[in-house]
PDB file of N, CA and C and ligand atoms in Angstrom:
ATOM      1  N   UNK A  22      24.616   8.176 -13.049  1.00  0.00           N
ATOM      2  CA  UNK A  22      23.916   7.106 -12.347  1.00  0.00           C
ATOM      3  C   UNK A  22      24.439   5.739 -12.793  1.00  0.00           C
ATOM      4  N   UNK A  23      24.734   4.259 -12.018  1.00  0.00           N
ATOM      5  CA  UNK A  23      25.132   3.223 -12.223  1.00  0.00           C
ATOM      6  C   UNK A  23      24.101   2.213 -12.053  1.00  0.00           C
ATOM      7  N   UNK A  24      24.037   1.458 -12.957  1.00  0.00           N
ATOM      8  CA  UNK A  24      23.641   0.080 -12.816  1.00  0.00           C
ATOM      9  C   UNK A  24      23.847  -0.524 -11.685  1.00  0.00           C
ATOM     10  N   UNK A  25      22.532  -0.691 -10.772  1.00  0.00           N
ATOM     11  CA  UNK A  25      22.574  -1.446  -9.839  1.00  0.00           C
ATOM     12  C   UNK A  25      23.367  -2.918 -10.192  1.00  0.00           C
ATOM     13  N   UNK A  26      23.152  -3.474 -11.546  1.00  0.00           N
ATOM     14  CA  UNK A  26      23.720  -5.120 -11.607  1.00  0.00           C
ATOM     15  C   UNK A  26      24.797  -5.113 -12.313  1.00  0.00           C
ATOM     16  N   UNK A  27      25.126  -4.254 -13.207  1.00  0.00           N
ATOM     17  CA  UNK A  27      26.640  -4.697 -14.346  1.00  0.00           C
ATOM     18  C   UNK A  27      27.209  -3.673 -13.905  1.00  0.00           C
ATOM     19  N   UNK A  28      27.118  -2.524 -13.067  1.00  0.00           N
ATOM     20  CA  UNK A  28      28.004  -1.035 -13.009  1.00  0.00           C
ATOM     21  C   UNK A  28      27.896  -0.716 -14.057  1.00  0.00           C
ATOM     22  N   UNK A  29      27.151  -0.653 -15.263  1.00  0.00           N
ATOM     23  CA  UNK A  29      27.154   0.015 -15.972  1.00  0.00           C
ATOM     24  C   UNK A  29      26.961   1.972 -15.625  1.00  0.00           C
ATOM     25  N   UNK A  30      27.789   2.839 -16.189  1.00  0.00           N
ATOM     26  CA  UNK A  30      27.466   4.256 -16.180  1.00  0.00           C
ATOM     27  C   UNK A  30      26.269   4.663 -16.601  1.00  0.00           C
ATOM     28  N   UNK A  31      25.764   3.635 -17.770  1.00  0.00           N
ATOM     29  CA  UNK A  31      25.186   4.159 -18.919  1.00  0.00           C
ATOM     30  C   UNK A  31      23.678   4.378 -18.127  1.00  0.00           C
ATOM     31  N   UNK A  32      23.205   4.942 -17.554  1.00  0.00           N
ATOM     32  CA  UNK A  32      21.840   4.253 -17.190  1.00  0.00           C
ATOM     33  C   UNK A  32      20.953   5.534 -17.044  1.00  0.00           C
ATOM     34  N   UNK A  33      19.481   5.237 -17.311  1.00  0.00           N
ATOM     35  CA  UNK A  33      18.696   6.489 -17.251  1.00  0.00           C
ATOM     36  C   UNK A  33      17.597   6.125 -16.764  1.00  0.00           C
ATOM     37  N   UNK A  34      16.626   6.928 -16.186  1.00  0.00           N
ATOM     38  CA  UNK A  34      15.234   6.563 -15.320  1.00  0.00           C
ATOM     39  C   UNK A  34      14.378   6.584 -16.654  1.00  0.00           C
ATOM     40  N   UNK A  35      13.540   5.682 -16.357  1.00  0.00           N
ATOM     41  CA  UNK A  35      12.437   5.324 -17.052  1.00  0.00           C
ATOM     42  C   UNK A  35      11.201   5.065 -15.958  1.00  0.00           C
ATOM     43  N   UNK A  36      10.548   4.636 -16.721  1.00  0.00           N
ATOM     44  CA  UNK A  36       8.864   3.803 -16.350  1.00  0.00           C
ATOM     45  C   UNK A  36       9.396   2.051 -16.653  1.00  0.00           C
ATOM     46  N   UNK A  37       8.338   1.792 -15.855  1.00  0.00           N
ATOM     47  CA  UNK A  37       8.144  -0.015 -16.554  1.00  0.00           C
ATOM     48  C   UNK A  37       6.356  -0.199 -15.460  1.00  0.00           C
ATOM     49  N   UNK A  38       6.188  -1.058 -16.177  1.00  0.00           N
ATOM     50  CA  UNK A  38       4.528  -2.002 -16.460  1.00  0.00           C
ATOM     51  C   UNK A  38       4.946  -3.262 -15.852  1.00  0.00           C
ATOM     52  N   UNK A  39       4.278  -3.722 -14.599  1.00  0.00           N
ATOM     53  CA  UNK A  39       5.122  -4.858 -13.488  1.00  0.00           C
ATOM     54  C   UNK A  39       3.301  -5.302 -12.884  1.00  0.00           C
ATOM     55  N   UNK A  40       3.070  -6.791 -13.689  1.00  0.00           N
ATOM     56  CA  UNK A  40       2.124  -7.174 -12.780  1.00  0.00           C
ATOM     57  C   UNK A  40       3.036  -7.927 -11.707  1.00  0.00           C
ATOM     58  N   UNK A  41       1.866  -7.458 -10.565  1.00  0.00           N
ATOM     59  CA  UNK A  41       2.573  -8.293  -9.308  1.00  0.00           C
ATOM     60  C   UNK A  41       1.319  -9.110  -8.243  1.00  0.00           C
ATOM     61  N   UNK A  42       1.708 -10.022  -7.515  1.00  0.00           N
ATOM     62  CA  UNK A  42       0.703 -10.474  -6.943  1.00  0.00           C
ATOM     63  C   UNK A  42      -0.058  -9.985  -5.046  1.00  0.00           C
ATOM     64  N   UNK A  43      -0.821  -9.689  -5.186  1.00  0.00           N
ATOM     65  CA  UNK A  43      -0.894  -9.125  -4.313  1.00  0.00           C
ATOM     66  C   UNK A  43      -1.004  -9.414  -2.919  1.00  0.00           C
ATOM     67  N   UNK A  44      -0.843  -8.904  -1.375  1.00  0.00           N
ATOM     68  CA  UNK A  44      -0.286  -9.975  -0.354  1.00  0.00           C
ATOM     69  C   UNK A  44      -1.369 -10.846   0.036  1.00  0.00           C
ATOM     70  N   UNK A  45      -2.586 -10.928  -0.661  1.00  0.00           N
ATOM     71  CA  UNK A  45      -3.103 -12.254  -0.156  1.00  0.00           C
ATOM     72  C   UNK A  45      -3.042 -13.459  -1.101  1.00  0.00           C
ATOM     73  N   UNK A  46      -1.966 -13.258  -2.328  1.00  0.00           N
ATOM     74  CA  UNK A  46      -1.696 -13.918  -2.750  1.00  0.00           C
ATOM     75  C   UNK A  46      -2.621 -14.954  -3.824  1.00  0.00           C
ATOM     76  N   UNK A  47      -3.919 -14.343  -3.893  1.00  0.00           N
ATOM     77  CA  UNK A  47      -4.944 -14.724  -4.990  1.00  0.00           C
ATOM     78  C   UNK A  47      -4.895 -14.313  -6.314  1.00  0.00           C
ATOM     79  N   UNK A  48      -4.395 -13.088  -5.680  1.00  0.00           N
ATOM     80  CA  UNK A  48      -4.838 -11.983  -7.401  1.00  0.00           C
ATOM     81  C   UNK A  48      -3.555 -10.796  -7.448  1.00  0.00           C
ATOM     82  N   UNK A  49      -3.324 -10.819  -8.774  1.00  0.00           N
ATOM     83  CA  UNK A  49      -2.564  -9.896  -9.417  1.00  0.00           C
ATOM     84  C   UNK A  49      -3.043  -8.782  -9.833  1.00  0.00           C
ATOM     85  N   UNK A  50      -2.096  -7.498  -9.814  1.00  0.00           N
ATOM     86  CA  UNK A  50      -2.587  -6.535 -10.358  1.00  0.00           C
ATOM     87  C   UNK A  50      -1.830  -5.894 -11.280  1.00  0.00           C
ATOM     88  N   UNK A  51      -1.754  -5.086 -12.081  1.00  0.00           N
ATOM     89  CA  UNK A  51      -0.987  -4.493 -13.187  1.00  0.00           C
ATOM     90  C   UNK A  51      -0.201  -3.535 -12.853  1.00  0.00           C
ATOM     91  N   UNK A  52       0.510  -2.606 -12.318  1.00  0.00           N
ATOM     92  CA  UNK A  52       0.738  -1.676 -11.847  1.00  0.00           C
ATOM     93  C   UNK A  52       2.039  -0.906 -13.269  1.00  0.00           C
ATOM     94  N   UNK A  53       1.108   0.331 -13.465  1.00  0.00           N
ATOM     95  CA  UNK A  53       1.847   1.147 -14.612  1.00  0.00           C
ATOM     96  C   UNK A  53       2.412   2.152 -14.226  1.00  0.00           C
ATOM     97  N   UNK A  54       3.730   2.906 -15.019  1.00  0.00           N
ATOM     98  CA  UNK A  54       4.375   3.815 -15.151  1.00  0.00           C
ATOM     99  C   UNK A  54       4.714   3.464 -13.731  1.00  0.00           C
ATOM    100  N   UNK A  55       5.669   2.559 -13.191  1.00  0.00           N
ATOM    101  CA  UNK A  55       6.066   2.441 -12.060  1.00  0.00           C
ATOM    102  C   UNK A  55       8.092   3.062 -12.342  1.00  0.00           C
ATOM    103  N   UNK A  56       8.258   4.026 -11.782  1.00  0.00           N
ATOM    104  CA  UNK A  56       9.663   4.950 -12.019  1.00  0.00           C
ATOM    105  C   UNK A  56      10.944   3.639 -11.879  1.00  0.00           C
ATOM    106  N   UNK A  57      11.840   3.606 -12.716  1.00  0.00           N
ATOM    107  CA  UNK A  57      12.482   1.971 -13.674  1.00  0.00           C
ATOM    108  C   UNK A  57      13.596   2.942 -13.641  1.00  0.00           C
ATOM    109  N   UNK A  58      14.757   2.124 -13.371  1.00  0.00           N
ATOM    110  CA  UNK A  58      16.118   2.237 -13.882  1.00  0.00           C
ATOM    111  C   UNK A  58      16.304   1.560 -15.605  1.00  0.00           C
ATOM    112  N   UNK A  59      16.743   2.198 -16.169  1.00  0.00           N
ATOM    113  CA  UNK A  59      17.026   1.565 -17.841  1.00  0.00           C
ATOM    114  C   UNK A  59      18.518   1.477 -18.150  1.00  0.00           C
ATOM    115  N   UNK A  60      18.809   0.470 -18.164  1.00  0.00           N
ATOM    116  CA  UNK A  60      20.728  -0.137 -18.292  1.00  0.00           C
ATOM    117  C   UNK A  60      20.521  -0.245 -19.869  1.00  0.00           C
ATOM    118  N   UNK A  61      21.420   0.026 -20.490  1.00  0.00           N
ATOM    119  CA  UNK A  61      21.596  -0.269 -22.115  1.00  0.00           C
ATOM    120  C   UNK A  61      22.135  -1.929 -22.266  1.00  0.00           C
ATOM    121  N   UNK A  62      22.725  -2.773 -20.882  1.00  0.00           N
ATOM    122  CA  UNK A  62      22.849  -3.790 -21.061  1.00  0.00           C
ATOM    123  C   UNK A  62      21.730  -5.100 -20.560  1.00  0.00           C
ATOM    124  N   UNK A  63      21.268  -4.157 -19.206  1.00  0.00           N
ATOM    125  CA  UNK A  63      20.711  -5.155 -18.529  1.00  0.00           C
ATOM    126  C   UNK A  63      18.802  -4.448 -18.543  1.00  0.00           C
ATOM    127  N   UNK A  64      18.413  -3.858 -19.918  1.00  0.00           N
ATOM    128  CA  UNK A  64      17.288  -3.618 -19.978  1.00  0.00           C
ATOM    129  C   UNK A  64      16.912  -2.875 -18.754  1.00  0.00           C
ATOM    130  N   UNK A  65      15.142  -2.880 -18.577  1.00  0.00           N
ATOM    131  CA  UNK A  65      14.725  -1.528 -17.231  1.00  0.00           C
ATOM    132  C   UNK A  65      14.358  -2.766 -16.251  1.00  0.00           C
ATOM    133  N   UNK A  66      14.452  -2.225 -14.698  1.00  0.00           N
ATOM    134  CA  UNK A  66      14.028  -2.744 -13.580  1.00  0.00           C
ATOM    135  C   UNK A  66      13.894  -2.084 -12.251  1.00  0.00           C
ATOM    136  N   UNK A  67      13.453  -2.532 -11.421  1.00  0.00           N
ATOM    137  CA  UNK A  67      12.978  -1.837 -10.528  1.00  0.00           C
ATOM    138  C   UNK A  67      13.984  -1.521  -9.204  1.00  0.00           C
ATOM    139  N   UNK A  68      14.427  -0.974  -8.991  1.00  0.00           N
ATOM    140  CA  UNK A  68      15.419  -0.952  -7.793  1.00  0.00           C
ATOM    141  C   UNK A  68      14.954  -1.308  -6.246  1.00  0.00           C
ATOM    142  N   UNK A  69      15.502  -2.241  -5.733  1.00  0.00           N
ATOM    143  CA  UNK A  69      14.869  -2.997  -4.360  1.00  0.00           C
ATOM    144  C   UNK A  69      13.927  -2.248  -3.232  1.00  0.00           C
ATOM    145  N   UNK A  70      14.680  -0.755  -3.379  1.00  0.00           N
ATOM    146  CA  UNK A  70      13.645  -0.046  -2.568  1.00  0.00           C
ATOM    147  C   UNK A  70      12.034   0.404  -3.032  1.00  0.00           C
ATOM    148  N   UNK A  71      12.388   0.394  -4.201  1.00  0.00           N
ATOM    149  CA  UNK A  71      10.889   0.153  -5.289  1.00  0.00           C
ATOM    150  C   UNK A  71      10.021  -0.566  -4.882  1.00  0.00           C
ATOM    151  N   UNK A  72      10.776  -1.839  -4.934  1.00  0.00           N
ATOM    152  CA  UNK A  72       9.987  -3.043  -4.787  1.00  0.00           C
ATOM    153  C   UNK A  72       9.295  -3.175  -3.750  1.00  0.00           C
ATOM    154  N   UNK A  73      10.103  -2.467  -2.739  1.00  0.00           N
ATOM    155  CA  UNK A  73       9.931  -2.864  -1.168  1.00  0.00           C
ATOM    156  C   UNK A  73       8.463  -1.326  -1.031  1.00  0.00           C
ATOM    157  N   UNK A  74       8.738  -0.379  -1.730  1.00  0.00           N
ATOM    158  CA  UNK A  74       7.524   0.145  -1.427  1.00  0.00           C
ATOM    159  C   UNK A  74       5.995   0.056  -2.032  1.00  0.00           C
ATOM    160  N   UNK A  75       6.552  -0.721  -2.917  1.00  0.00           N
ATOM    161  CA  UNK A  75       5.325  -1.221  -3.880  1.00  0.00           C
ATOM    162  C   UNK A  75       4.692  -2.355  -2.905  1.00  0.00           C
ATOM    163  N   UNK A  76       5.450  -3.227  -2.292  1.00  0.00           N
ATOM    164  CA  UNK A  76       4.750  -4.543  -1.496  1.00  0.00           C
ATOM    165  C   UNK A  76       4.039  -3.574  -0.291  1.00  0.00           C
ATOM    166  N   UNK A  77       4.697  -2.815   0.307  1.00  0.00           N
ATOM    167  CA  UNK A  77       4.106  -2.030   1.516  1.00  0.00           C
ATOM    168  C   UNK A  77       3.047  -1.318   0.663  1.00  0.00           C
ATOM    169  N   UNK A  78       3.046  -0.518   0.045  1.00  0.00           N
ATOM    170  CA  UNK A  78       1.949   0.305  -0.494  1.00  0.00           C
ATOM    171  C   UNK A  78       0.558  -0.589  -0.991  1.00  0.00           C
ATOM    172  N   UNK A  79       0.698  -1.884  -1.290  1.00  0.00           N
ATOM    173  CA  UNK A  79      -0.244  -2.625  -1.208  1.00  0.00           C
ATOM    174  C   UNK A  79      -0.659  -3.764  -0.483  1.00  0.00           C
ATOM    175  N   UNK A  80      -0.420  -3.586   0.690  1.00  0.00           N
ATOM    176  CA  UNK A  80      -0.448  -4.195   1.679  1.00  0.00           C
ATOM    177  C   UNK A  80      -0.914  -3.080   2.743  1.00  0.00           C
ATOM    178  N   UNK A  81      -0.506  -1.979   2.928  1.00  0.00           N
ATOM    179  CA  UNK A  81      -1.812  -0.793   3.736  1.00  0.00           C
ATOM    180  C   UNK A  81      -2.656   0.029   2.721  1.00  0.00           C
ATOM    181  N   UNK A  82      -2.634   0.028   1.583  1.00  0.00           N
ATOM    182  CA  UNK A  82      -3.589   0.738   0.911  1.00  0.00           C
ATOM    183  C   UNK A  82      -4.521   0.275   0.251  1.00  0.00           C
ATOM    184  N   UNK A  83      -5.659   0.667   0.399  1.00  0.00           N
ATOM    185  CA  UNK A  83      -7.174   0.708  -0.442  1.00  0.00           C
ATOM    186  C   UNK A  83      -6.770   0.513  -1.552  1.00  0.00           C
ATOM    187  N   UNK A  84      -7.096  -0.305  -2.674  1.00  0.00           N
ATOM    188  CA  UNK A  84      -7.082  -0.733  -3.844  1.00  0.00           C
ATOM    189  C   UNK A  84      -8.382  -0.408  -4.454  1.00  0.00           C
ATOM    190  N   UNK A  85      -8.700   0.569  -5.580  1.00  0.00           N
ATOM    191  CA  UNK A  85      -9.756   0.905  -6.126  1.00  0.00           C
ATOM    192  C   UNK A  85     -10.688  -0.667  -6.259  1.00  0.00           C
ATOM    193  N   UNK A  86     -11.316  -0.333  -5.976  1.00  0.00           N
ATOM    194  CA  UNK A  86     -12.689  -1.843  -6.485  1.00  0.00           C
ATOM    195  C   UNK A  86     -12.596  -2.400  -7.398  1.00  0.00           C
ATOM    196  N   UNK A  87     -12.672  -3.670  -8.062  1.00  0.00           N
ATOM    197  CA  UNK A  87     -13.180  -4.340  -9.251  1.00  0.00           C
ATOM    198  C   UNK A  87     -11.706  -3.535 -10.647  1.00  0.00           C
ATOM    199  N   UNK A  88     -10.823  -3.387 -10.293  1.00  0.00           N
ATOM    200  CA  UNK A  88      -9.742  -2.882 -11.073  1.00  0.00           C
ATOM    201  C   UNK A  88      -8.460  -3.778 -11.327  1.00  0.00           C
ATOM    202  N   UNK A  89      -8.112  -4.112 -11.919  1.00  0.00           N
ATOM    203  CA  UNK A  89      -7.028  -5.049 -11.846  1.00  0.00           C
ATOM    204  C   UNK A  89      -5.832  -4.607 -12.842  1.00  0.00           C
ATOM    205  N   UNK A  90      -6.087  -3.081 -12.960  1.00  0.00           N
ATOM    206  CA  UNK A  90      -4.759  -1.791 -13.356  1.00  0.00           C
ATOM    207  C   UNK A  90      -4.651  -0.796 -12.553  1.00  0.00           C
ATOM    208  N   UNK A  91      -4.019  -0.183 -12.452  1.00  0.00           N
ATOM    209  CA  UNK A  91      -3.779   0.800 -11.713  1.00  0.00           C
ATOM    210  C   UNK A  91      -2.408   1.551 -11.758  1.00  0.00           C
ATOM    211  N   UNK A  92      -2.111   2.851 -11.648  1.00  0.00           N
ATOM    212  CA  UNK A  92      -0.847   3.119 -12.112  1.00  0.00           C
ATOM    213  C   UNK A  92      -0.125   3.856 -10.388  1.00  0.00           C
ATOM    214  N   UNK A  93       1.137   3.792 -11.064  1.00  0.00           N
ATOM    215  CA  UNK A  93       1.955   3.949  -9.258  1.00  0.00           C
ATOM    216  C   UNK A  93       1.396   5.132  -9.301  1.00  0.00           C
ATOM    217  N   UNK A  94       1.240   6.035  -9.905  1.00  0.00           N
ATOM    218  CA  UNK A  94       0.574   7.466  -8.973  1.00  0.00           C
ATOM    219  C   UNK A  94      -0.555   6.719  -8.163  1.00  0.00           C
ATOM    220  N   UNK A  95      -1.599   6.464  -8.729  1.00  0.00           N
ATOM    221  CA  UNK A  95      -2.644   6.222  -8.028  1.00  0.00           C
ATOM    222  C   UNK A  95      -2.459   5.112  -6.637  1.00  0.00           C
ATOM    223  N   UNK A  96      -1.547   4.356  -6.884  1.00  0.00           N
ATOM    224  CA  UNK A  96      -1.613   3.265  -5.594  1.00  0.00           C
ATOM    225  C   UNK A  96      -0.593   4.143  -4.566  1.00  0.00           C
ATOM    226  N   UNK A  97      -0.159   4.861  -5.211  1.00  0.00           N
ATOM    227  CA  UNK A  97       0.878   6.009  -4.017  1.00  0.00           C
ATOM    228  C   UNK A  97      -0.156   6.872  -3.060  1.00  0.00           C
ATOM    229  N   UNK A  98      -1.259   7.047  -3.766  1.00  0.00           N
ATOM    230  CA  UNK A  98      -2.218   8.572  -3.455  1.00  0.00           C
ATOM    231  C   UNK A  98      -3.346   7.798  -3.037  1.00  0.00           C
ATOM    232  N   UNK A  99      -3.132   6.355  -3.006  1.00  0.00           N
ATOM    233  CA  UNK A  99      -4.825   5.595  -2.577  1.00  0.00           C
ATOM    234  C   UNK A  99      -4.933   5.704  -1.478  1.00  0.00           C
ATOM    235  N   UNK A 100      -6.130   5.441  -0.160  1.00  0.00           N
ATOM    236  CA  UNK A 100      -6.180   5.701   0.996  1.00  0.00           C
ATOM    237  C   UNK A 100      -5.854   4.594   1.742  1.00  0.00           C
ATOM    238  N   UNK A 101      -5.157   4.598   2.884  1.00  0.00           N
ATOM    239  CA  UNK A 101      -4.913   3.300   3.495  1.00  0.00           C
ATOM    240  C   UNK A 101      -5.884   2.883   4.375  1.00  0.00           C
ATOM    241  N   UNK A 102      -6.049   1.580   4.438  1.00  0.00           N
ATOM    242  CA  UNK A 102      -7.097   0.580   5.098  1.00  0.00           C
ATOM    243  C   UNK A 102      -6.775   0.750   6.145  1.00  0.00           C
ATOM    244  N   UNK A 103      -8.273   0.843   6.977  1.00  0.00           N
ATOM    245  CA  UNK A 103      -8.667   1.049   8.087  1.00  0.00           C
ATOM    246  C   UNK A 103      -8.140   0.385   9.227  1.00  0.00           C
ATOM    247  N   UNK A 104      -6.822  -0.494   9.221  1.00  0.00           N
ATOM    248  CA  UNK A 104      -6.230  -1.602  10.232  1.00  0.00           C
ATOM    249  C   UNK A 104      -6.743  -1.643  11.382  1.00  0.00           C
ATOM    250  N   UNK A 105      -6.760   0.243  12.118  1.00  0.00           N
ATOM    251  CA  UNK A 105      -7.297  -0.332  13.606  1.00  0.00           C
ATOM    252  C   UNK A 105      -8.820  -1.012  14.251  1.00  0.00           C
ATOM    253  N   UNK A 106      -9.662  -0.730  12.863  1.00  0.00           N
ATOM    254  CA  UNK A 106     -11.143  -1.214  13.403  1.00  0.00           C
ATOM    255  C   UNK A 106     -10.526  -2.860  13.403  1.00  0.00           C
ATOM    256  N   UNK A 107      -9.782  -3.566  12.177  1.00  0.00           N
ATOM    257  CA  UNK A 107      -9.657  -5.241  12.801  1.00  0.00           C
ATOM    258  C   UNK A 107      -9.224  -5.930  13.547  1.00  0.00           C
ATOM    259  N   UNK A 108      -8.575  -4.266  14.215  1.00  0.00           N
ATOM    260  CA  UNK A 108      -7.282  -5.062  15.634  1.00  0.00           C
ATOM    261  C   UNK A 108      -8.754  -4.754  16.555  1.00  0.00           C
ATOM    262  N   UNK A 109      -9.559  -4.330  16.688  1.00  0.00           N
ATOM    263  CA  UNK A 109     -10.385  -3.977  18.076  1.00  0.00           C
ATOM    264  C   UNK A 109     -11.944  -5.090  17.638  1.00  0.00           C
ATOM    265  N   UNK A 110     -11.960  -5.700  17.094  1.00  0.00           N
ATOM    266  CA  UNK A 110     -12.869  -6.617  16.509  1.00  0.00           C
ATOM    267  C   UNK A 110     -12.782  -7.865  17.360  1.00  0.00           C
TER     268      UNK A 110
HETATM  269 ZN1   ZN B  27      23.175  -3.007 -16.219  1.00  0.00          ZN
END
């Protein structure tokens, strides 16, 4: 596997711990054991398609109540919000 940023060879999957803000842009949440590329040069990070499903995954999914942790299993497996009752409102 290669380093998305230096080509490094050296690289192995990990976890990483990524607060991020969430799309209404008030409040952050913690999001743990989120699956991390680990470069021996360029430390662990998240690879763009990561990112990109982490913003979608919280942006249609139910966010447990009054929680401001949560780990990627759980925001993967949360239920998604009800969209069509606010389009018919
Ligand atoms: Zn690297």
């Amino acid at each position: 596997m290669q380093c998305m940023w230096c080509s490094n060879m050296n690289v192995d999957q990990g976890t990483k711990d990524c607060y991020w803000i969430l799309p209404d842009g008030k409040d952050a949440v913690h999001i743990l054991q989120i699956p991390a590329l680990v470069c021996v040069d360029c430390g662990s990070y998240l690879t763009d398609e990561m990112n990109h499903d982490i913003d979608m995954a919280l942006y249609a999914r139910e966010l447990p109540k009054g929680r401001n942790e949560i780990t990627y299993e759980e925001l993967m497996s949360a239920p998604y919000k009800n969209i069509f009752d606010i389009k018919n409102v």
